[in-house]
Short mmCIF file of C-alpha atoms in Angstrom, two decimals:
data_model
loop_
_atom_site.label_atom_id
_atom_site.label_comp_id
_atom_site.label_asym_id
_atom_site.label_seq_id
_atom_site.Cartn_x
_atom_site.Cartn_y
_atom_site.Cartn_z
CA MET V 24 -15.14 9.12 -40.31
CA ARG V 25 -15.15 11.58 -37.81
CA VAL V 26 -13.33 10.95 -34.50
CA GLU V 27 -15.74 11.08 -31.69
CA ARG V 28 -14.11 13.24 -28.82
CA ARG V 29 -15.47 12.73 -25.25
CA THR V 30 -14.34 14.35 -21.96
CA VAL V 31 -15.12 13.86 -18.49
CA ASP V 32 -17.35 15.94 -15.82
CA LEU V 33 -15.33 15.64 -12.66
CA THR V 34 -17.51 17.90 -10.64
CA ALA V 35 -18.46 14.89 -8.48
CA TYR V 36 -14.71 14.42 -7.59
CA PRO V 37 -13.58 17.75 -6.43
CA ASP V 38 -10.76 16.09 -4.26
CA LEU V 39 -9.79 13.27 -6.86
CA VAL V 40 -6.32 11.78 -6.54
CA VAL V 41 -4.49 9.81 -9.01
CA ILE V 42 -1.62 7.88 -8.25
CA TYR V 43 0.84 5.90 -10.29
CA LEU V 44 2.65 3.15 -8.71
CA GLY V 45 5.60 0.96 -9.85
CA MET V 46 7.93 -1.79 -8.77
CA ARG V 47 10.90 -2.46 -10.82
CA VAL V 48 13.47 -5.52 -10.36
CA ASN V 49 16.94 -4.45 -9.52
CA THR V 50 18.36 -7.95 -8.54
CA ILE V 51 17.51 -11.42 -9.82
CA THR V 52 16.05 -11.86 -6.40
CA GLY V 53 13.64 -9.06 -7.18
CA ILE V 54 11.70 -11.23 -9.39
CA LYS V 55 10.40 -13.31 -6.71
CA THR V 56 9.25 -10.39 -4.69
CA LEU V 57 7.63 -8.72 -7.67
CA LEU V 58 5.73 -11.92 -8.46
CA GLY V 59 4.78 -12.32 -5.05
CA PHE V 60 2.99 -8.98 -4.82
CA GLY V 61 0.75 -9.65 -7.80
CA PRO V 62 -1.91 -11.73 -5.89
CA LYS V 63 -1.75 -9.48 -2.93
CA ILE V 64 -2.61 -6.36 -4.80
CA ASP V 65 -5.22 -8.21 -6.86
CA ASN V 66 -6.79 -9.43 -3.43
CA SER V 67 -6.83 -5.91 -1.98
CA VAL V 68 -8.33 -4.42 -5.09
CA ALA V 69 -10.92 -7.09 -4.94
CA ALA V 70 -11.76 -6.03 -1.41
CA LYS V 71 -13.14 -2.66 -2.87
CA PRO V 72 -11.47 -0.25 -0.45
CA ASP V 73 -13.47 2.71 0.53
CA GLY V 74 -12.33 5.62 -1.85
CA LEU V 75 -10.69 3.49 -4.55
CA LEU V 76 -12.50 4.49 -7.72
CA ARG V 77 -10.67 2.61 -10.40
CA HIS V 78 -7.46 0.34 -10.43
CA GLU V 79 -5.39 -0.38 -13.61
CA SER V 80 -2.33 -2.51 -13.93
CA PHE V 81 0.27 -2.22 -16.82
CA VAL V 82 3.67 -3.15 -17.74
CA PHE V 83 6.61 -0.36 -18.26
CA SER V 84 9.27 -2.93 -19.37
CA LEU V 85 10.22 -6.53 -19.57
CA LEU V 86 13.74 -5.89 -19.06
CA PRO V 87 14.36 -5.19 -16.37
CA PRO V 88 10.85 -6.23 -15.24
CA HIS V 89 9.04 -3.19 -14.19
CA VAL V 90 5.32 -2.97 -13.73
CA GLY V 91 2.89 -0.47 -12.34
CA MET V 92 -0.67 0.58 -11.69
CA ARG V 93 -2.67 3.62 -11.76
CA GLN V 94 -5.36 4.23 -9.11
CA TYR V 95 -7.98 6.66 -8.78
CA TRP V 96 -9.13 7.75 -5.24
CA ARG V 97 -12.19 9.83 -4.13
CA ASP V 98 -9.87 12.09 -1.94
CA PHE V 99 -6.38 12.03 -0.07
CA PRO V 100 -7.97 10.92 3.43
CA SER V 101 -9.33 7.67 1.56
CA LEU V 102 -5.77 6.89 0.19
CA GLU V 103 -3.95 7.67 3.16
CA ARG V 104 -6.61 5.68 5.51
CA TRP V 105 -5.96 2.55 2.97
CA SER V 106 -2.22 2.90 2.85
CA ARG V 107 -1.84 2.93 6.43
CA SER V 108 -4.20 -0.10 6.94
CA GLU V 109 -3.71 -3.85 6.62
CA PRO V 110 -2.66 -5.51 4.45
CA HIS V 111 -0.75 -2.46 2.67
CA MET V 112 0.73 -1.22 6.10
CA GLN V 113 2.41 -4.62 6.63
CA TRP V 114 3.74 -4.74 2.95
CA TRP V 115 5.18 -1.05 3.37
CA LYS V 116 6.88 -1.93 6.49
CA ASN V 117 8.67 -5.02 5.20
CA PHE V 118 9.50 -3.25 1.91
CA LEU V 119 11.03 -0.42 3.91
CA ARG V 120 13.24 -2.79 6.05
CA ASN V 121 14.21 -4.97 3.03
CA SER V 122 13.44 -4.19 -0.86
CA GLY V 123 13.61 -7.79 -1.70
CA GLY V 124 15.97 -6.78 -4.87
CA THR V 125 13.17 -4.18 -6.22
CA GLY V 126 12.79 -0.70 -6.16
CA PHE V 127 9.35 0.98 -5.57
CA TRP V 128 7.98 4.42 -6.51
CA HIS V 129 4.76 6.38 -6.71
CA GLU V 130 3.70 9.60 -7.95
CA THR V 131 0.61 11.28 -6.91
CA TYR V 132 -1.39 13.80 -8.57
CA PHE V 133 -4.27 15.93 -7.21
CA ARG V 134 -7.04 17.68 -9.09
CA ARG V 135 -6.41 20.64 -7.14
CA GLY V 136 -3.13 20.90 -8.62
CA GLU V 137 -0.56 19.30 -6.01
CA ILE V 138 2.01 16.38 -6.79
CA GLU V 139 4.12 14.53 -4.67
CA ALA V 140 6.36 11.50 -5.28
CA ILE V 141 8.60 8.84 -3.75
CA TYR V 142 11.37 6.90 -5.11
CA ASP V 143 12.95 4.02 -2.84
CA ASP V 144 15.66 1.90 -4.11
CA ILE V 145 15.19 3.33 -7.74
CA GLY V 146 18.67 3.58 -9.22
CA ILE V 147 17.96 5.58 -12.34
CA PRO V 148 16.26 9.01 -12.67
CA MET V 149 12.45 8.37 -13.86
CA GLY V 150 9.35 10.10 -13.82
CA LEU V 151 9.68 13.41 -11.92
CA SER V 152 13.06 12.63 -10.50
CA ALA V 153 14.47 12.59 -14.14
CA PHE V 154 14.12 16.20 -14.24
CA ALA V 155 13.37 17.65 -10.57
CA PRO V 156 15.84 17.66 -7.88
CA THR V 157 15.51 15.03 -5.57
CA ALA V 158 16.27 15.15 -1.62
CA ILE V 159 16.51 12.51 0.97
CA ALA V 160 12.98 11.76 2.53
CA ARG V 161 13.56 13.13 5.75
CA GLY V 162 11.89 15.63 7.90
CA PRO V 163 8.94 17.56 6.04
CA MET V 164 9.91 15.20 3.03
CA PHE V 165 9.16 12.07 4.92
CA SER V 166 5.40 11.42 4.33
CA ALA V 167 3.06 12.10 1.48
CA ARG V 168 0.95 14.46 3.94
CA THR V 169 3.85 16.66 4.68
CA ARG V 170 5.29 16.64 1.19
CA LEU V 171 1.97 18.11 0.02
CA GLY V 172 1.49 20.23 2.96
CA VAL V 173 -1.96 18.79 3.70
CA GLN V 174 -3.56 20.50 6.92
CA GLY V 175 -4.42 18.68 9.92
CA SER V 176 -3.03 15.42 11.54
CA GLU V 177 -2.53 12.15 10.00
CA THR V 178 -5.57 9.95 10.11
CA VAL V 179 -3.51 6.70 10.91
CA SER V 180 0.16 6.39 11.95
CA ALA V 181 2.71 5.56 9.18
CA PRO V 182 3.83 2.14 9.05
CA LEU V 183 7.15 3.12 10.11
CA SER V 184 8.18 6.63 11.74
CA GLU V 185 11.21 8.30 10.43
CA ALA V 186 13.33 7.23 13.56
CA GLU V 187 12.19 3.52 13.15
CA LEU V 188 13.28 3.82 9.55
CA TYR V 189 16.65 5.38 9.80
CA GLY V 190 17.49 3.59 13.15
CA GLU V 191 17.35 6.44 15.41
CA PRO V 192 16.11 6.37 19.01
CA LYS V 193 12.40 7.24 19.40
#
């Protein structure tokens, strides 16, 4: 039998964004943190945020527990708007204050060719960080928008400013 090869026509999605996200358990308490996020993520996806085209979940490893998801977004402004709205904004703010025994990462890929990533409390090189140099997420490396060099100002403020995260005066 012949293989049926199919492709996709993405002309209707010129600004498509694909984001891979993962949460990895670093300590035994991280299992509770990880399990607590499952229902929250399911509910947020069920709410059908504007711009989210598709959401898929998967498991990277069982030991240590490391789960992930892949999301397809219509464009960067939709993704940025959602990531800086409730409930995501509160999750992110809480995580940045205390990772709860987990590590979190994301890698974002844009149809137009840009790529950006962040690795928070991930103790091992993985993904892009396994072969590309890393830097502390400060200054222009602090937000996805500035890592990408996206023009214009943020559509919504970040959950925590760089000064708030690093304990510096505002």
